[in-house]
XYZ file of C-alpha atoms in Angstrom:
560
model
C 0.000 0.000 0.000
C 2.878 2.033 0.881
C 4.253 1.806 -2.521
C 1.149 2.994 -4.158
C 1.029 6.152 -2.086
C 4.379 7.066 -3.249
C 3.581 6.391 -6.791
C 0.635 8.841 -6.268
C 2.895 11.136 -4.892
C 4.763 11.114 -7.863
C 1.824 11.668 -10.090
C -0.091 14.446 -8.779
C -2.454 14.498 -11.406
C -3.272 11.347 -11.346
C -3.737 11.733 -7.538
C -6.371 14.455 -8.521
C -7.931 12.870 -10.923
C -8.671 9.830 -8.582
C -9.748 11.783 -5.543
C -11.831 14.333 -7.759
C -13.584 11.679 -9.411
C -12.130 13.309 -12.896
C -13.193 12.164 -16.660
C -10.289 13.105 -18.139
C -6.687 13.064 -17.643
C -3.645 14.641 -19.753
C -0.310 14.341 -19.077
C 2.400 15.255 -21.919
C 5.451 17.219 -22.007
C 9.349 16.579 -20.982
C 8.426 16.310 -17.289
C 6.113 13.383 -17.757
C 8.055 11.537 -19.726
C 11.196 12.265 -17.235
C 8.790 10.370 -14.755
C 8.350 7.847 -17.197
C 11.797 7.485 -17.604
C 12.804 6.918 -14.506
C 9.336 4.931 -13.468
C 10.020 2.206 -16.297
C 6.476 3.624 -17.604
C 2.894 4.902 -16.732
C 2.457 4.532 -13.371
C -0.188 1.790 -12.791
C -2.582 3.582 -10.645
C -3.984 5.544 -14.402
C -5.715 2.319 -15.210
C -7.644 2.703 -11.679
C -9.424 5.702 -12.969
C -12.477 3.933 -14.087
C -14.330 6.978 -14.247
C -12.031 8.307 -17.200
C -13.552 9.258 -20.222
C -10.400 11.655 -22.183
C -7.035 10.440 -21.829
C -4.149 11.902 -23.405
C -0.720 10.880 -23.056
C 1.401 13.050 -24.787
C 4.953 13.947 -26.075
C 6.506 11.774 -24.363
C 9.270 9.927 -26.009
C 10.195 7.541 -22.732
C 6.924 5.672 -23.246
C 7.096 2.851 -25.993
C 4.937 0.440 -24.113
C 0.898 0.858 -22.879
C -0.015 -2.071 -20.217
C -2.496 -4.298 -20.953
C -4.619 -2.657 -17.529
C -5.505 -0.129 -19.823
C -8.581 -2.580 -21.051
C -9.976 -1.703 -17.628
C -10.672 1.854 -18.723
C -14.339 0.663 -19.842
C -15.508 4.334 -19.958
C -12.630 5.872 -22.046
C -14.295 8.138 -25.444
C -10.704 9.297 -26.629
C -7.858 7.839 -25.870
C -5.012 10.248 -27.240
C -1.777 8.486 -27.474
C 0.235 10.902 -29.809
C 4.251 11.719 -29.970
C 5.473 9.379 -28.034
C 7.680 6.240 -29.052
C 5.030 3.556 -28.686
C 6.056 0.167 -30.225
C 3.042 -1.502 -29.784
C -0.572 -1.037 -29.049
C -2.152 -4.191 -26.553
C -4.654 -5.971 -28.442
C -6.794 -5.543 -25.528
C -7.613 -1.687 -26.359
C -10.576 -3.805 -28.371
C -11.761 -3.841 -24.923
C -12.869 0.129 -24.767
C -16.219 -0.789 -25.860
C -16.921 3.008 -25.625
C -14.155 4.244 -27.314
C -14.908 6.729 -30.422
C -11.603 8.696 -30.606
C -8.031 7.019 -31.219
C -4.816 8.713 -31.707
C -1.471 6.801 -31.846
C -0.038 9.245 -34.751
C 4.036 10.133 -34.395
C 4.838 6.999 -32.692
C 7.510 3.846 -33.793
C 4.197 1.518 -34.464
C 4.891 -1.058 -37.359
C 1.448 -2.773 -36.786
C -2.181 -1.944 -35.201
C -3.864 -4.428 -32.993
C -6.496 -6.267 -34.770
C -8.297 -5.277 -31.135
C -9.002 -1.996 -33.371
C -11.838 -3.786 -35.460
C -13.937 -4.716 -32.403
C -14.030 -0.532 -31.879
C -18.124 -0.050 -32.639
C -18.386 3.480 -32.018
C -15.095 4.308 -32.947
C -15.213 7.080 -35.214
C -12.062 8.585 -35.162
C -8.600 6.716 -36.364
C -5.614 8.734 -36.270
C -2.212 6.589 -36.924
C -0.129 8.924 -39.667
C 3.226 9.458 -38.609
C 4.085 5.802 -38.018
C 5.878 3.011 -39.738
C 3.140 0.954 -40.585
C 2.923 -1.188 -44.106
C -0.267 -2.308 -43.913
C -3.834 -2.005 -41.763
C -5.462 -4.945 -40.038
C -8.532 -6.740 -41.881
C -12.134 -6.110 -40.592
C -11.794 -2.362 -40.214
C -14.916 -2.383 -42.164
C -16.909 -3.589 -38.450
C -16.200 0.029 -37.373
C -19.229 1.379 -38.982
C -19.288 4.277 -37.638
C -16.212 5.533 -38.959
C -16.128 8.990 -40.019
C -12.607 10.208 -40.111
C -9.185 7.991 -41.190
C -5.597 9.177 -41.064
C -2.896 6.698 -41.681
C -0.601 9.278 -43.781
C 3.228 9.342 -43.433
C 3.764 5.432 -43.137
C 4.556 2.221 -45.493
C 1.666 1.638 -46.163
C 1.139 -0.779 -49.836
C -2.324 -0.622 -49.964
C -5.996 -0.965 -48.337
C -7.736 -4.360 -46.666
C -9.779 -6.363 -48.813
C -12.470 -5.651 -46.866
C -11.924 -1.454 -46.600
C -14.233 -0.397 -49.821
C -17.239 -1.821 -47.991
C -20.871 -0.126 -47.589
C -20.599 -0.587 -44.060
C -18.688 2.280 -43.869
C -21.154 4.530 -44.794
C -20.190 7.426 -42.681
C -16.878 7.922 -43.499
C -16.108 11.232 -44.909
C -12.363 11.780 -44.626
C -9.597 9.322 -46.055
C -6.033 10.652 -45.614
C -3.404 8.377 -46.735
C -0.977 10.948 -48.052
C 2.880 9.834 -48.059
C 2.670 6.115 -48.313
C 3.069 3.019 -50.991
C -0.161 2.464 -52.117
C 0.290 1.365 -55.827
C -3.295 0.715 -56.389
C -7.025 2.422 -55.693
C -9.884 0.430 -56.212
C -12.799 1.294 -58.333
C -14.855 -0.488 -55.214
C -14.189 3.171 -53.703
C -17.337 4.211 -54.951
C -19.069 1.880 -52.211
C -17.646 4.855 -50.203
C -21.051 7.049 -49.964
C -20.022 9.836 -47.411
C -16.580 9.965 -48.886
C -16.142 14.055 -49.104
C -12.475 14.272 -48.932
C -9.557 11.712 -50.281
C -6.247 12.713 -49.883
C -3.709 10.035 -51.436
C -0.763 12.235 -52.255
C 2.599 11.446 -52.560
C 1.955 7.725 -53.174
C 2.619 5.601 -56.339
C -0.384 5.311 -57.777
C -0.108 5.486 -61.793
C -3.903 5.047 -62.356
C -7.115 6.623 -60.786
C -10.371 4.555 -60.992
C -12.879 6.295 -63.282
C -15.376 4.928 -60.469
C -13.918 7.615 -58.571
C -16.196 10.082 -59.845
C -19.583 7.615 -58.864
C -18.531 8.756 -55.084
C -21.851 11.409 -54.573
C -20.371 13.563 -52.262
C -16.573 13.660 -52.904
C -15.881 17.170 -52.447
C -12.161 17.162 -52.302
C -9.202 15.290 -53.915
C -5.515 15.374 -53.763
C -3.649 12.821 -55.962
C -0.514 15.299 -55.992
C 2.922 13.817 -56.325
C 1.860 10.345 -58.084
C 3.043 9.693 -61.294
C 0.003 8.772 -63.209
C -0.189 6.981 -66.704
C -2.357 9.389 -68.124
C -0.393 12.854 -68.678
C -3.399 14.902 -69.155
C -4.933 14.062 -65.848
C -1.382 14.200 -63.939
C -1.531 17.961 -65.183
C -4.877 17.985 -63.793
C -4.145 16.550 -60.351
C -1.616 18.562 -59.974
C -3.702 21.672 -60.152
C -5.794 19.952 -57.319
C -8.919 20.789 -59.093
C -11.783 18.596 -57.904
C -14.401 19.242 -60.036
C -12.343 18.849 -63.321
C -10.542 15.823 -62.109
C -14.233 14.142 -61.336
C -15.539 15.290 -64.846
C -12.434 14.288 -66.372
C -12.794 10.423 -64.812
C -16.192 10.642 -65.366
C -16.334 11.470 -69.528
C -13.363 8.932 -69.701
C -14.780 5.937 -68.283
C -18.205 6.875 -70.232
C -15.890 6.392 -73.432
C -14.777 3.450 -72.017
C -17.918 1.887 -71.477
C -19.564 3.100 -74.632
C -16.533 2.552 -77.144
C -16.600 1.372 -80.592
C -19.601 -0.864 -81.826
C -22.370 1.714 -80.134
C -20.794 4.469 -81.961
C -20.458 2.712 -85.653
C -23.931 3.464 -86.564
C -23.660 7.564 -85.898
C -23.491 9.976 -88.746
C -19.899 11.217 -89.759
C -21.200 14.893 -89.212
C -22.325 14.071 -85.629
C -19.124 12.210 -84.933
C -17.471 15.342 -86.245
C -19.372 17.622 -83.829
C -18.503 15.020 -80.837
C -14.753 15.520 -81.843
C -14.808 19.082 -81.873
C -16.775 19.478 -78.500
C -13.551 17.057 -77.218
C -11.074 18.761 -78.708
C -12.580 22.668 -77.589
C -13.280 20.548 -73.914
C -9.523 19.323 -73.507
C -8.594 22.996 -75.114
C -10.548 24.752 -71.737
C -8.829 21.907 -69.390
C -5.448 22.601 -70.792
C -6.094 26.510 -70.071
C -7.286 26.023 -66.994
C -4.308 23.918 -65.786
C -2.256 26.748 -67.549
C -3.589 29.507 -65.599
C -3.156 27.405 -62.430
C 0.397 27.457 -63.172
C 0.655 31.162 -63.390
C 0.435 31.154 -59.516
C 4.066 32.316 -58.696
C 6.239 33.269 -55.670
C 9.210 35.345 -56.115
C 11.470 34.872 -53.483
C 13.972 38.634 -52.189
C 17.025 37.247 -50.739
C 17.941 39.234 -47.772
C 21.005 40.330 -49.460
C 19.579 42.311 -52.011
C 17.580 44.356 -49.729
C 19.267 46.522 -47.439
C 16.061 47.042 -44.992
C 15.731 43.336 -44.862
C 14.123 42.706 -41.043
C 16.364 40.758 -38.805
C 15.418 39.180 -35.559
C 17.372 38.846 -32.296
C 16.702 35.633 -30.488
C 17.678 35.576 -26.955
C 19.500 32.541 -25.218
C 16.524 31.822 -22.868
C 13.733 30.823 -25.102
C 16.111 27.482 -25.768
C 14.104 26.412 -22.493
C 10.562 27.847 -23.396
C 9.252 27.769 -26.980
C 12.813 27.548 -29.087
C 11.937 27.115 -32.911
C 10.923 30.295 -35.051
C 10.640 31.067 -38.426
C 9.617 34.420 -40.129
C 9.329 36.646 -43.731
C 7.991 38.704 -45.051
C 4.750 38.737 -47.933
C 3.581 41.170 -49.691
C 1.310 41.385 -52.938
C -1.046 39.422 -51.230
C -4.790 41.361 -51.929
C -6.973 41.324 -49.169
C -8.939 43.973 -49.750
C -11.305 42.648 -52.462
C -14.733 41.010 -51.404
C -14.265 38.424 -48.741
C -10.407 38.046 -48.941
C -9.496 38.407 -45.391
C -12.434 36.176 -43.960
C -11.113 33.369 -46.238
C -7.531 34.216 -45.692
C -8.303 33.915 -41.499
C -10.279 31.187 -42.596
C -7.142 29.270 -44.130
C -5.184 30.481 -41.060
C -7.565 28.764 -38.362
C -7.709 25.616 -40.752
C -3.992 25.318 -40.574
C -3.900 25.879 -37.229
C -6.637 22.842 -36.133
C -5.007 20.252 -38.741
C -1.067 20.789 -39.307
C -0.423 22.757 -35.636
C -2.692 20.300 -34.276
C -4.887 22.874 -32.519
C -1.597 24.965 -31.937
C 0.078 22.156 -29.947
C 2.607 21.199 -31.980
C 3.203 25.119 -34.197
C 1.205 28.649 -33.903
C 1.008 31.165 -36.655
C 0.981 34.779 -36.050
C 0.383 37.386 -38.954
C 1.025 41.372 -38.362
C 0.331 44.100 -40.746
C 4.161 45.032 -41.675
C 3.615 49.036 -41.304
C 2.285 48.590 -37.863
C 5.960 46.741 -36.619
C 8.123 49.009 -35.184
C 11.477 47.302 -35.770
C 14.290 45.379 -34.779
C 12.245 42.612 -33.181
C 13.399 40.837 -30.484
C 12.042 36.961 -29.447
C 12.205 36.610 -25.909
C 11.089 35.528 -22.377
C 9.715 37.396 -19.418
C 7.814 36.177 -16.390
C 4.395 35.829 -16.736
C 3.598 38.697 -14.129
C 5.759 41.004 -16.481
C 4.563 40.088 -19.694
C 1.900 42.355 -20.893
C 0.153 42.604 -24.121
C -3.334 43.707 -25.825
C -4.625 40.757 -27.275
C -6.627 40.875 -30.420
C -10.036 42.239 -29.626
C -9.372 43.005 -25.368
C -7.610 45.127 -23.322
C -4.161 45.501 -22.409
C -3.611 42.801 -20.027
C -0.555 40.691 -17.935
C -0.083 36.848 -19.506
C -1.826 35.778 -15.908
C -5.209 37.582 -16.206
C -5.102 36.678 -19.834
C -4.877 33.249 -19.195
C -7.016 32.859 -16.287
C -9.550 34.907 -18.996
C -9.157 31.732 -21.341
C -9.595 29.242 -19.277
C -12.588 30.568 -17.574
C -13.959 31.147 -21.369
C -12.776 27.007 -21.880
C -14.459 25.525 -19.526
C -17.774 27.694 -19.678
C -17.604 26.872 -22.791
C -17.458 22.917 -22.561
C -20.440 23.458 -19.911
C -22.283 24.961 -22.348
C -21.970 22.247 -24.645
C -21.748 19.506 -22.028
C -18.713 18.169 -22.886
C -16.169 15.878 -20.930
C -13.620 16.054 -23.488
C -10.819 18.693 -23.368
C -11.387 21.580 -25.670
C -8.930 22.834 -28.640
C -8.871 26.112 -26.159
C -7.351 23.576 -23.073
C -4.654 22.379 -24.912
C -2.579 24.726 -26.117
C -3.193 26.812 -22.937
C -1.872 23.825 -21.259
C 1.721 24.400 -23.151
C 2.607 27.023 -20.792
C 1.625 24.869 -17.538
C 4.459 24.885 -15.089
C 6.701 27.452 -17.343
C 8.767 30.329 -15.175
C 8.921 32.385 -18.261
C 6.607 32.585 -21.187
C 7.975 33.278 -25.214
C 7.098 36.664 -26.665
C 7.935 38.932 -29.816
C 8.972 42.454 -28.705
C 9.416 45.467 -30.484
C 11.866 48.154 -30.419
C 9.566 50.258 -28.397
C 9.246 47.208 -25.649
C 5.580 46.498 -26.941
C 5.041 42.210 -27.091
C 3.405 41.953 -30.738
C 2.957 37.927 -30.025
C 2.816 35.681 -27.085
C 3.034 32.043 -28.482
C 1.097 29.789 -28.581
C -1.509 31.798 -26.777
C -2.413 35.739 -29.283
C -1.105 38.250 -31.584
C -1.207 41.919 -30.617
C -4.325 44.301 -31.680
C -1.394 46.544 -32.288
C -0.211 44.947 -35.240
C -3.607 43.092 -36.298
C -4.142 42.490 -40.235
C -6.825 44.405 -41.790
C -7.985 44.614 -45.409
C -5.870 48.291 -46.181
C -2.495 45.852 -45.289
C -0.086 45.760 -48.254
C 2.550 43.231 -46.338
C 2.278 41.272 -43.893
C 5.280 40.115 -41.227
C 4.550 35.951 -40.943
C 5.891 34.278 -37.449
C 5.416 30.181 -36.988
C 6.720 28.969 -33.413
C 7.095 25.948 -32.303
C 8.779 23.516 -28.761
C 8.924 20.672 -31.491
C 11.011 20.885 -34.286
C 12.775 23.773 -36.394
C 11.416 21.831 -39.487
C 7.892 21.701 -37.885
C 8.405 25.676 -38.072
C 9.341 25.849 -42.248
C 6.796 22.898 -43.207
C 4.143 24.968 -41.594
C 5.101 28.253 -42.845
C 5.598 26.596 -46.769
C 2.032 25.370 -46.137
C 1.015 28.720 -44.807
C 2.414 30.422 -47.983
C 1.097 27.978 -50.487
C -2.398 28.533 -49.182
C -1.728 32.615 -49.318
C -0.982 32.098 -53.502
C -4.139 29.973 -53.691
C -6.350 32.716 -51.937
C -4.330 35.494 -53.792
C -5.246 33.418 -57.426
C -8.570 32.595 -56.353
C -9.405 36.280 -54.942
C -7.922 38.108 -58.853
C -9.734 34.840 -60.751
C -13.173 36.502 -59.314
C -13.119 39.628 -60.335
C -16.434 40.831 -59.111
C -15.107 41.157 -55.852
C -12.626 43.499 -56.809
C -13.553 46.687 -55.674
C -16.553 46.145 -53.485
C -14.946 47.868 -50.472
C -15.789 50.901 -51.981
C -16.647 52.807 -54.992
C -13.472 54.911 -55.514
C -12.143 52.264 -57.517
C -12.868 52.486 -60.616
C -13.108 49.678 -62.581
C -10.125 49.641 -64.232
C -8.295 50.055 -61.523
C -9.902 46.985 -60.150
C -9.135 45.318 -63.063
C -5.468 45.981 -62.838
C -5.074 45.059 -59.936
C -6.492 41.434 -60.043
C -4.049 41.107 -62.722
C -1.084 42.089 -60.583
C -2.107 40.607 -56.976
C -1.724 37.230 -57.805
C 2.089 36.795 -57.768
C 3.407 36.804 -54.335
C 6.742 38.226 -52.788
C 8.259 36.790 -50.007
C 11.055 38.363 -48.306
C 14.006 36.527 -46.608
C 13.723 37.042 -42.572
C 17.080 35.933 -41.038
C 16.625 35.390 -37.254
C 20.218 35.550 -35.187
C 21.019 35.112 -31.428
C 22.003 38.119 -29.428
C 25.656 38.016 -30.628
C 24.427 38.536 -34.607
C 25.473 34.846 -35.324
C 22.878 33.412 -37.836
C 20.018 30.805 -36.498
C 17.784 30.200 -39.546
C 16.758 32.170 -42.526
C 13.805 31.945 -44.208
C 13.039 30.994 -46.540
C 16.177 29.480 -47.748
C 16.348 27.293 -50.943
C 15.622 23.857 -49.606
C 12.093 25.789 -48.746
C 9.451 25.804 -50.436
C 10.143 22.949 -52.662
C 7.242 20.127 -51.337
C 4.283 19.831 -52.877
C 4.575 23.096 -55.213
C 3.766 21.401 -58.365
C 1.115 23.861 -58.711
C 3.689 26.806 -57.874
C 6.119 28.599 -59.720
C 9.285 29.595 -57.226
C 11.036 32.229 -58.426
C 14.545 32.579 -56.462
């Protein structure tokens, strides 16, 4: 008994948890998995807390093994077992009868449990970021199903069993950055399929039952190297609709071909070939004009105003990864430009930042930065800054603010789960100092992962805009983000001077001409080099630099 106490005593929260009769638990970060470390694992009271309906176990590379007590958790909804170094998942988690959330992405896992397939209301499988070559048969008993990740692993190819009807809820497929040689036309049994995302694989054909999927809103075939030229061109645009018609008229030929046709009149055959011909003329264009979306890259060098920023020792401890540039040419003033730009920027920040755990983006107006820009720490007490939309507040009140605003929020909607708000706020837990961007005149313009200043908030009158990514995880975490951030800025810039309606509608002092001219001109973006250097002037990173912005960019002209 003795022995359990002290365990408690060594896991406070889980001493909490029991004695507050908690449904959820997280524990993540380098002191966990020092405990882990030293404890040889989780300590085994966590699979006493029967009432548990959220755990998370997180970033925490010490822990490659879950005991098989876990089964006991009978309650558990999400189980949340990301960035650690798990080997192996017990077959028992088949067990969680309840379960309807399960995350085991960035781990070392080479197989799943086949205990996954007895998940009923699972319907949530995260496991990208793993070494996996293939999933287990019967994952087609999880009928409720809506969401599937397995991207960034081995992976050959799908079950036999996988293009089923029973999984008529699932909506979103992402199997980006495997093996898979090979997509079945039995997709189409796929009703509720909205997005697919099979990038980056080696496919060299696409099903032309693809386009029988009703809802399919969203494709991305990218980075295959398909057979059929015309469609690569096409895919590499990432245009849905054209890549669905495209399948669709193609397999129609297919179906109808030769005999059906011998009986037509030569002048309505002719008239067939020149609707083709004018058809695969407007495809061609279209892919054409997608490829007029460019970024011109200013090395730092050529510009002798080029923003530099200090980076002080301490933040090695804190938050230590930053990237920045500079953009400009990017037109937010037309229509609805901005909403879908901080549309994009929210997007990024629930999927690839993973709800600003694992990156945050922050985006000033340029003009409003008073420069040089220091990153730095300061104790929470000390740190002060108006976050968008409040008042002028210390990084205490401000937090206590947000949490407050969490958890009335997750009363509100009865929930048990930790919100997206409760994670990244958990980040600073236990932290002496906090990270912030500080201008010359002392002012903190950002306080990662948490706001951005009003001071130097984006509106639709900014011209250029100063980009910062942060990150505790990885200085690559930091540029992937911030290429993905950019490539998303030249799609909304190409999108926003395609509809030229919009341009304009702010207000009638622009003629249309002027509008005119200025679609032309806004869709080319130019990003500036940002060096950042420690407090000596040595260099840390630039950015970007020319192994940048080279993934995925098919679709993108990079002009260095």
């Amino acid at each position: 008994m003795s022995s359990s106490m002290d365990d408690l005593e060594k896991w406070p929260e889980i001493e909490k948890a029991a004695t507050g009769k908690r449904r959820e638990l997280v524990l993540q970060g380098s002191a966990v998995d020092k405990r882990i470390s030293s404890s040889g694992g989780l300590s085994p009271a966590i699979f006493s807390l029967s009432l548990l309906n959220y755990l998370e176990v997180s970033q925490c590379p010490s822990l490659t093994e879950i005991h098989e007590d876990i089964q006991h958790l009978t309650n558990l909804q999400s189980l949340i077992l990301c960035r650690n170094k798990l080997a192996s998942v017990p077959n028992v988690v088949g067990s969680l009868k309840s379960l309807k959330v399960l995350d085991l992405s960035v781990n070392s896992l080479r197989v799943l449990p086949e205990g996954i397939t007895e998940l009923k209301e699972l319907t949530t499988l995260n496991v990208s970021c793993n070494s996996l070559e293939f999933l287990p048969e019967g994952l087609s008993q999880c009928t409720k199903l809506s969401n599937i990740n397995i991207s960034k692993n081995n992976i050959t190819g799908f079950p036999s069993d996988f293009y089923s009807e029973r999984l008529d809820l699932l909506s979103t497929l992402v199997a980006s950055d495997n093996s898979i040689k090979q997509l079945s036309g039995d997709i189409q049994k796929l009703a509720a399929l909205k997005v697919l995302d099979l990038s980056n694989n080696k496919l060299s054909d696409i099903p032309f039952d693809l386009s029988d999927c009703p809802k399919l809103k969203e494709v991305n075939f990218k980075g295959n190297k398909l057979n059929d030229k015309r469609l690569e061109k096409m895919v590499n645009g990432c245009q849905t609709k054209s890549i669905l018609d495209y399948l669709r008229v193609k397999g129609r030929q297919g179906e109808d071909g030769g005999d059906r046709d011998k009986g037509r009149s030569s002048d309505k055959g002719k008239r067939q070939q020149k609707k083709k011909k004018e058809k695969a003329t407007d495809e061609q264009d279209e892919v054409e004009e997608l490829n007029k979306m460019v970024v011109r890259v200013l090395h730092f060098s050529d510009t002798p105003a080029a923003l530099t920023v200090k980076v002080s020792a301490e933040v090695k401890d804190v938050r230590p990864y930053l990237v920045c540039c500079v953009v400009r040419g990017m037109n937010l003033k037309p229509g609805n430009a901005l909403k879908r730009f901080l549309v994009a920027q929210t997007k990024l920040h629930d999927d690839l930042c993973g709800r600003r755990t694992i990156a945050t983006i922050a985006t000033h107006d340029m003009q409003l930065l008073k420069a040089p820009l220091i990153y730095d720490v300061k104790p929470p007490t000390q740190l002060k800054v108006t976050p968008l939309g409040r008042r002028e507040m210390t990084a205490v009140e401000l937090i206590r603010h947000l949490q407050l605003e969490a958890d009335e929020l997750r009363k509100q909607k009865k929930r048990q789960n930790v919100t997206g708000l409760h994670k990244y706020l958990q980040i600073l837990q236990g932290k002496s100092l906090y990270p912030c961007l500080v201008d010359a005149e002392g002012h903190v313009i950002s306080f990662p992962p948490i706001t951005n200043s009003e001071k130097t908030k984006i509106k639709k009158t900014t011209k250029e805009l100063f980009l910062e990514v942060t990150s505790e995880t990885s200085l690559q975490t930091c540029k992937d983000v911030m290429d993905a951030l950019i490539v998303k800025m030249a799609e909304l810039n190409k999108f926003t001077a395609e509809h030229k309606e919009e341009a304009g509608s702010d207000g009638e002092e622009d003629g249309p001409k002027e509008a005119a001219a200025g679609c032309e001109t806004s869709s080319e973006l130019i990003v500036q080099q940002v060096r950042t250097v420690d407090r000596d002037g040595n260099l840390k990173v630039v950015y970007p630099s020319k192994t940048d912005l080279s993934k995925e960019l098919s679709n993108l002209t990079v002009i260095w």
